[in-house]
CSV table of C-alpha atoms in Angstrom, one decimal:
chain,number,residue,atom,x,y,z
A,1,UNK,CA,119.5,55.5,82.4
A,2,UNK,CA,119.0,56.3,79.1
A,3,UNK,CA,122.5,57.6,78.5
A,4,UNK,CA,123.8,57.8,74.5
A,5,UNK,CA,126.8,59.4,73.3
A,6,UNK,CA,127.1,60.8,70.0
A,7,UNK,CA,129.5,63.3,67.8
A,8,UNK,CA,128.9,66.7,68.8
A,9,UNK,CA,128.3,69.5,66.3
A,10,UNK,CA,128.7,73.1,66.3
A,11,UNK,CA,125.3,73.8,67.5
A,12,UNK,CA,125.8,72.1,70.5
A,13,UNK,CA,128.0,74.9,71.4
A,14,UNK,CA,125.7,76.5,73.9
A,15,UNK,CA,124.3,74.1,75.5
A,16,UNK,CA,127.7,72.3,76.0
A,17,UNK,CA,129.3,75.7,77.0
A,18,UNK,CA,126.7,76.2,79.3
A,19,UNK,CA,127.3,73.0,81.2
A,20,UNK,CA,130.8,73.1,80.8
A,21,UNK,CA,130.4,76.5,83.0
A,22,UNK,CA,127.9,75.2,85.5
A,23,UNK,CA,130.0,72.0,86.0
A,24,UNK,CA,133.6,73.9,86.9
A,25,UNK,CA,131.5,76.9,88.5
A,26,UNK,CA,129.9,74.2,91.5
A,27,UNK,CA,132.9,72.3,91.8
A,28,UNK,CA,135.2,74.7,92.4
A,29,UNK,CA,132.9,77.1,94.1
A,30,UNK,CA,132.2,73.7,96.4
A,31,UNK,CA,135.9,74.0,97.0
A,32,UNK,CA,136.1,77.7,98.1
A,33,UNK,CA,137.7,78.6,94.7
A,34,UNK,CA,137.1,81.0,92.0
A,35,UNK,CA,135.1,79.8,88.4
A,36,UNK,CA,137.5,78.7,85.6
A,37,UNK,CA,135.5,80.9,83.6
A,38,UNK,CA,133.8,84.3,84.5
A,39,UNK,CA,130.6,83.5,83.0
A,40,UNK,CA,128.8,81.0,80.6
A,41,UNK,CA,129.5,82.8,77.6
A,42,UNK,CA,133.2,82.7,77.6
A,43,UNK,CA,132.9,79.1,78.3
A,44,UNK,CA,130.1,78.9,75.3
A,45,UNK,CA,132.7,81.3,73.3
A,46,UNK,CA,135.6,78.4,73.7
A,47,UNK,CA,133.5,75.3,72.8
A,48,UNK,CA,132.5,77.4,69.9
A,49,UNK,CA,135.7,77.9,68.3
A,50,UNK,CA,136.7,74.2,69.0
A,51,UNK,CA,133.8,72.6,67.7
A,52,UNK,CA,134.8,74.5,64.7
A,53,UNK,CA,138.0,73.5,64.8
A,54,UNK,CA,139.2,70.4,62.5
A,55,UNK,CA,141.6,69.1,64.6
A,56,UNK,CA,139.2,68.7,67.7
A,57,UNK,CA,137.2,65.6,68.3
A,58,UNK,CA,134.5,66.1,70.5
A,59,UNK,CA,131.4,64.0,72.1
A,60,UNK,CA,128.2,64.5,73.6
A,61,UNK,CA,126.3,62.5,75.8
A,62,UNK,CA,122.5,62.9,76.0
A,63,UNK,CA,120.4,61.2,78.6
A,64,UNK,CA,116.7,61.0,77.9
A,65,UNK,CA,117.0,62.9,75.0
A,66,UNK,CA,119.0,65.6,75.8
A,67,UNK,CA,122.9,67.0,76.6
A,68,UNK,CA,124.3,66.2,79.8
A,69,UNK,CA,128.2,66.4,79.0
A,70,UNK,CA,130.8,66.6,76.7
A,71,UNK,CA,134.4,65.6,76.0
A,72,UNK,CA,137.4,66.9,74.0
A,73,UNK,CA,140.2,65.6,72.0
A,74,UNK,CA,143.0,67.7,70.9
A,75,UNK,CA,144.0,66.2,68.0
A,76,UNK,CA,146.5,69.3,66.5
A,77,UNK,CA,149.7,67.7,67.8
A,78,UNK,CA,151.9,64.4,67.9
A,79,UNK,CA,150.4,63.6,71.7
A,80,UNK,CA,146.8,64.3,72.2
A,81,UNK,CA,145.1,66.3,74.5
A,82,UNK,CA,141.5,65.7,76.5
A,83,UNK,CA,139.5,67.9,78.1
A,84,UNK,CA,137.5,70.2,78.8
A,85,UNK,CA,135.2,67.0,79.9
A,86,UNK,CA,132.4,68.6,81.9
A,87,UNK,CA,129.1,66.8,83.0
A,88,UNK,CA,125.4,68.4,84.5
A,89,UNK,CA,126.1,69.0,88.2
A,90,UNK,CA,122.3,67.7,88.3
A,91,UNK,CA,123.7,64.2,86.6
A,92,UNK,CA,126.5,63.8,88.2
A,93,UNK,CA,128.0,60.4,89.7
A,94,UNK,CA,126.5,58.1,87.0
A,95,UNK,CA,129.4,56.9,85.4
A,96,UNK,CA,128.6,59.5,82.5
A,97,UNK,CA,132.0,60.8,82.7
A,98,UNK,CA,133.7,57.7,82.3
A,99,UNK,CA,131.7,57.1,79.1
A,100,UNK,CA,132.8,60.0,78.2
A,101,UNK,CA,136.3,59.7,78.4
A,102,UNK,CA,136.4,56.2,77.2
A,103,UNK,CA,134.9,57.4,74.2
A,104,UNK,CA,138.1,60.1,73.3
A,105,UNK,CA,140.7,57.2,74.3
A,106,UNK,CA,139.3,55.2,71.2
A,107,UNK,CA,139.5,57.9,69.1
A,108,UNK,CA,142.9,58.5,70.1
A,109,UNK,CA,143.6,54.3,69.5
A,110,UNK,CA,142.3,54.9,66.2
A,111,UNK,CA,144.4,58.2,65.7
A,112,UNK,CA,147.3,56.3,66.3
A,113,UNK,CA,148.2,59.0,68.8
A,114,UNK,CA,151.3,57.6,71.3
A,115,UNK,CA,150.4,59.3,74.3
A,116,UNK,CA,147.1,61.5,76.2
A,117,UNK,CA,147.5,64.0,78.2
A,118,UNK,CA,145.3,66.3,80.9
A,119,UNK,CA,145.2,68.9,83.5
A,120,UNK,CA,143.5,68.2,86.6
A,121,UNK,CA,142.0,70.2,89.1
A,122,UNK,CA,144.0,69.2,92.2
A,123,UNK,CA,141.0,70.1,94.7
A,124,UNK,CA,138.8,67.5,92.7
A,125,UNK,CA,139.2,64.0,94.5
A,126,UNK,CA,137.1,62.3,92.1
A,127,UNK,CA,138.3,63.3,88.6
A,128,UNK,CA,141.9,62.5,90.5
A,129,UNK,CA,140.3,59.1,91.3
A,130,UNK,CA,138.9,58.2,88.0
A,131,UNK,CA,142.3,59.3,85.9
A,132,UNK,CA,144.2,57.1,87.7
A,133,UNK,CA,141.8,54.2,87.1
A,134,UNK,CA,142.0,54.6,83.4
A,135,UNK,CA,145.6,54.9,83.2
A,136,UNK,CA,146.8,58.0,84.0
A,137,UNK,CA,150.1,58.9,85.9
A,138,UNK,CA,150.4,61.8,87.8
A,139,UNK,CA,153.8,64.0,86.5
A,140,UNK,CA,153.3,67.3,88.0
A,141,UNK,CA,151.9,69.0,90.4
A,142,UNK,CA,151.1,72.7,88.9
A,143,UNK,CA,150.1,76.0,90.7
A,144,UNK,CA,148.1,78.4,88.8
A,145,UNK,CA,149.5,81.4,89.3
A,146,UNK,CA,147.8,85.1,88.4
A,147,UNK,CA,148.9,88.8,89.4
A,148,UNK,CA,149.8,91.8,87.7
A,149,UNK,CA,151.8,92.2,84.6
A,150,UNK,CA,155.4,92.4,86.2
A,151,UNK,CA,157.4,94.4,83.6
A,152,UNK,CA,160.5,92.6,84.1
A,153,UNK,CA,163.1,92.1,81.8
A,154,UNK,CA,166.1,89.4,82.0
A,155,UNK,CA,169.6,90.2,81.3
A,156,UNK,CA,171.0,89.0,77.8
A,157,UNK,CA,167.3,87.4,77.4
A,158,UNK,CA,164.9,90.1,74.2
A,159,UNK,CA,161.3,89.0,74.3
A,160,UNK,CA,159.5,90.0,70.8
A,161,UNK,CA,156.6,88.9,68.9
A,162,UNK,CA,156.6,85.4,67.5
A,163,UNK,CA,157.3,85.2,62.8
A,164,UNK,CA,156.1,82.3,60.9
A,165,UNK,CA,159.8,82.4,59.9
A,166,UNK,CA,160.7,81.5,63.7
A,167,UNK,CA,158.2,77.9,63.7
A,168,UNK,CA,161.6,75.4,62.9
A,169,UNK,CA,163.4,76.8,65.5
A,170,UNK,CA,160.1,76.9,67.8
A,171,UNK,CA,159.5,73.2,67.0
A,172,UNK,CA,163.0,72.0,67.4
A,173,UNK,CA,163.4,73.6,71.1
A,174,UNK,CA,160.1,72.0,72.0
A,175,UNK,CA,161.3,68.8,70.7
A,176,UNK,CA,164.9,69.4,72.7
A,177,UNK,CA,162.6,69.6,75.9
A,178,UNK,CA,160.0,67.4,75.0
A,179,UNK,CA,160.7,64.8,72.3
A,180,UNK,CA,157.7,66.5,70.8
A,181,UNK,CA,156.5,69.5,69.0
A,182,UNK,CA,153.7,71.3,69.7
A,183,UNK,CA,153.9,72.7,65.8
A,184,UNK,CA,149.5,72.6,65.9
A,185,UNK,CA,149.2,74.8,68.5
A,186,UNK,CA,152.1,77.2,67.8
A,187,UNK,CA,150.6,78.0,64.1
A,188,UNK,CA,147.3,78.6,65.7
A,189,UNK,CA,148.6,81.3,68.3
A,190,UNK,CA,150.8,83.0,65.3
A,191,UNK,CA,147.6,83.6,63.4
A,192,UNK,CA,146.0,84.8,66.4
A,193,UNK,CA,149.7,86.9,66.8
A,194,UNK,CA,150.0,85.7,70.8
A,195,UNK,CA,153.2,83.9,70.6
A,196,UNK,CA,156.4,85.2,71.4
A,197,UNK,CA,159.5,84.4,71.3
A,198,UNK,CA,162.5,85.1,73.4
A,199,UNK,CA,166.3,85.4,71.9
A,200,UNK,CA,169.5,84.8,73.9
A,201,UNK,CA,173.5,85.0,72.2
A,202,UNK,CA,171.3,85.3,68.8
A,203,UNK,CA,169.2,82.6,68.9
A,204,UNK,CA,165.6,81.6,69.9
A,205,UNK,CA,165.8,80.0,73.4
A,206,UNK,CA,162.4,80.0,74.6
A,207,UNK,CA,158.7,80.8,73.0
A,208,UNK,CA,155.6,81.2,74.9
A,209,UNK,CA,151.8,80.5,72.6
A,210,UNK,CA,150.4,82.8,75.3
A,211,UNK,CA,151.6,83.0,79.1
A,212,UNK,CA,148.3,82.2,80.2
A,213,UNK,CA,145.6,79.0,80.9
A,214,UNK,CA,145.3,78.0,77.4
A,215,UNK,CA,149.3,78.7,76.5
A,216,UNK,CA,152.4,76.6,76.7
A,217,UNK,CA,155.9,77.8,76.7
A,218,UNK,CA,159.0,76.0,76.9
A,219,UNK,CA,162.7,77.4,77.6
A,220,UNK,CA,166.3,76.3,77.4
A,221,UNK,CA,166.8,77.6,81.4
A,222,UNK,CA,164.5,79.3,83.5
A,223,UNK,CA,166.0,83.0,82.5
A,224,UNK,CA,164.2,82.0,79.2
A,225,UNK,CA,160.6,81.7,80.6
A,226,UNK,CA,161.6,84.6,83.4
A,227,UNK,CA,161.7,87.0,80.6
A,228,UNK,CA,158.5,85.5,78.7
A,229,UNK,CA,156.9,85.8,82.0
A,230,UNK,CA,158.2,89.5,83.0
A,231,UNK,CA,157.5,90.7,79.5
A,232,UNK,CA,153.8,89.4,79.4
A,233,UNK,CA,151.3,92.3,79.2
A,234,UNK,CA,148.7,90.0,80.8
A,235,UNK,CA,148.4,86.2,82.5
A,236,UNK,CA,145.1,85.2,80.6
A,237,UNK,CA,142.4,83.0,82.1
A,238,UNK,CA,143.0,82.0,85.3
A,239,UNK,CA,146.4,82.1,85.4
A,240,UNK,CA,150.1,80.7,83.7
A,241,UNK,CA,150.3,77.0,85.1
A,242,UNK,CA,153.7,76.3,86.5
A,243,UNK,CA,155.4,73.2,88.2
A,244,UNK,CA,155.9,73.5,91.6
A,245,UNK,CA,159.6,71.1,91.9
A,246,UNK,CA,160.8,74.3,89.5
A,247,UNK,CA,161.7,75.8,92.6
A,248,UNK,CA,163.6,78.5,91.4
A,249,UNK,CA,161.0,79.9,88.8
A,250,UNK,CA,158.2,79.2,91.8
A,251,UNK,CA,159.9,81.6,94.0
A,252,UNK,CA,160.7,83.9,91.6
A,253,UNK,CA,157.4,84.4,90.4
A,254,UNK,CA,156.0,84.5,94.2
A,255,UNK,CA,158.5,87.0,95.0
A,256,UNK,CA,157.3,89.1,92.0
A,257,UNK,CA,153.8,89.2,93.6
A,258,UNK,CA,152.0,86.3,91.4
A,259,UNK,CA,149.9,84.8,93.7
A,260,UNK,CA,148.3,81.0,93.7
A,261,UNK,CA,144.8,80.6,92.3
A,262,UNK,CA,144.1,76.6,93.0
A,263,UNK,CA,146.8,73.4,92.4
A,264,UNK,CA,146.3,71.3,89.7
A,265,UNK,CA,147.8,68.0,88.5
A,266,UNK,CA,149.5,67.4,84.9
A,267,UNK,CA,148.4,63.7,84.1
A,268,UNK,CA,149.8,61.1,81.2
A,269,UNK,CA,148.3,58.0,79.5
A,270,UNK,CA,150.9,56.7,77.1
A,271,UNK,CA,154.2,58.4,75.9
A,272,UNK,CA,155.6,60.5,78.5
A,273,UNK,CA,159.3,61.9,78.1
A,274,UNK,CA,160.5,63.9,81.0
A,275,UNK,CA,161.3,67.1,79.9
A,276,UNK,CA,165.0,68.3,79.8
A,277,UNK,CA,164.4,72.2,79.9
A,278,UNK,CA,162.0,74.3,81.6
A,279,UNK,CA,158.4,74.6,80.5
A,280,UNK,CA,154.9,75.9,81.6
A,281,UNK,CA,151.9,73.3,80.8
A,282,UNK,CA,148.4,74.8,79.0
A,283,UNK,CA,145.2,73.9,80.6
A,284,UNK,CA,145.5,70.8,78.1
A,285,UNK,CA,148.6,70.0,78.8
């Protein structure tokens, strides 16, 4: 078929973003749900500022001469993150995909990285289907959630603006949850000034990058990512991604009007650690 893959640079950024918006817009239209994105040029937007990033790895892969899909490697933390992997709705089925994907698992071999981790769309049978078949184990089922900003505060629980003076205590309550930091990805949403953190008996107990699709947040208890979630002045994207066996936090946020957008699956290759606090996956993971 033709079918080469290759580095990707930063003026692949439109085409890539282009497909990447085409591919997520048929499927999940397909499925009776809303795009990921609202149009190509936020998805052009994001591949832009990660194929300017230096801690991404990416790869195209061009059939017949030109761009047909492309594949991501968050490479800013400990455990490494893939996606988004999008191919030409006109190419699909062609094991393209699977090239693609094989081709970030080297990378992350030769990164040394301990574990890989995804978010699936849990409407997509076939990406389900080929994750499994390369490794992956399913760990949680997630709703995306979206609604109004709830303007709810927590008892005992202050929300405020993340400092870089609050990153050690930031890393070492991810690493209480996780076993792992997400130190990368915290620095980047303090320069952008998205993260916040949330003090309880005068101490950080919970931080959030960005209650959102592309943000994490992790919590001591669930009060901790109740008040990050109350205080939030939006839920950007498509939605905050939350597990579903939280019961508690599910309810409360259905009862506070969120509503679901589409399930979707939180999938690990390598190094898993289940988590000993409560925390809300990004898109990545």
């Amino acid at each position: 078929m033709g079918i080469k893959l290759r580095p990707s640079t930063p003026a692949d950024a439109e085409i890539c973003g282009t497909i990447c918006y085409n591919a997520f817009k048929t499927i999940s239209e397909a499925h009776g749900f809303a795009p990921d994105f609202p149009g190509p040029e936020v998805a052009i937007g994001l591949l832009k500022w990660m194929l300017a990033h230096p801690e991404f790895y990416s790869v195209v892969a061009e059939m017949d001469g030109r761009i047909v899909g492309s594949n991501f490697l968050d490479e800013r933390n400990r455990i490494a993150e893939v996606g988004p992997i999008t191919v030409d709705p006109t190419v699909q089925n062609r094991a393209i995909g699977r090239r693609l994907m094989d081709a970030v698992h080297e990378r992350a071999i030769e990164r040394n990285f301990r574990g890989v981790r995804l978010i699936q769309a849990g409407f997509h049978t076939r990406s389900l289907s080929l994750y499994a078949k390369l490794g992956y184990d399913v760990r949680e089922h997630l709703a995306c959630m979206q609604g109004k900003p709830l303007g709810v505060s927590i008892q005992g629980h202050v929300v405020r603006p993340a400092t870089e003076a609050d990153l050690d205590s930031c890393n070492r309550l991810c690493r209480n949850v996780h076993g792992h930091d997400r130190a990368g990805e915290l620095k980047d949403a303090l320069a952008k000034g998205a993260a916040t953190v949330v003090e309880h008996d005068g101490r950080i107990s919970g931080y959030a990058t960005v209650i959102g699709f592309f943000g994490h947040a992790v919590g001591e208890t669930n009060k901790d990512l109740k008040a990050l979630i109350g205080a939030a002045g939006e839920f950007a994207g498509p939605g905050l991604l939350l597990p579903t066996r939280n019961s508690e936090l599910f309810r409360w946020c259905l009862t506070n009007g969120l509503r679901i957008a589409q399930p979707m699956t939180l999938m690990s290759k390598g190094l898993y650690n289940e988590p000993s606090g409560a925390f809300l996956p990004s898109i990545l993971y």
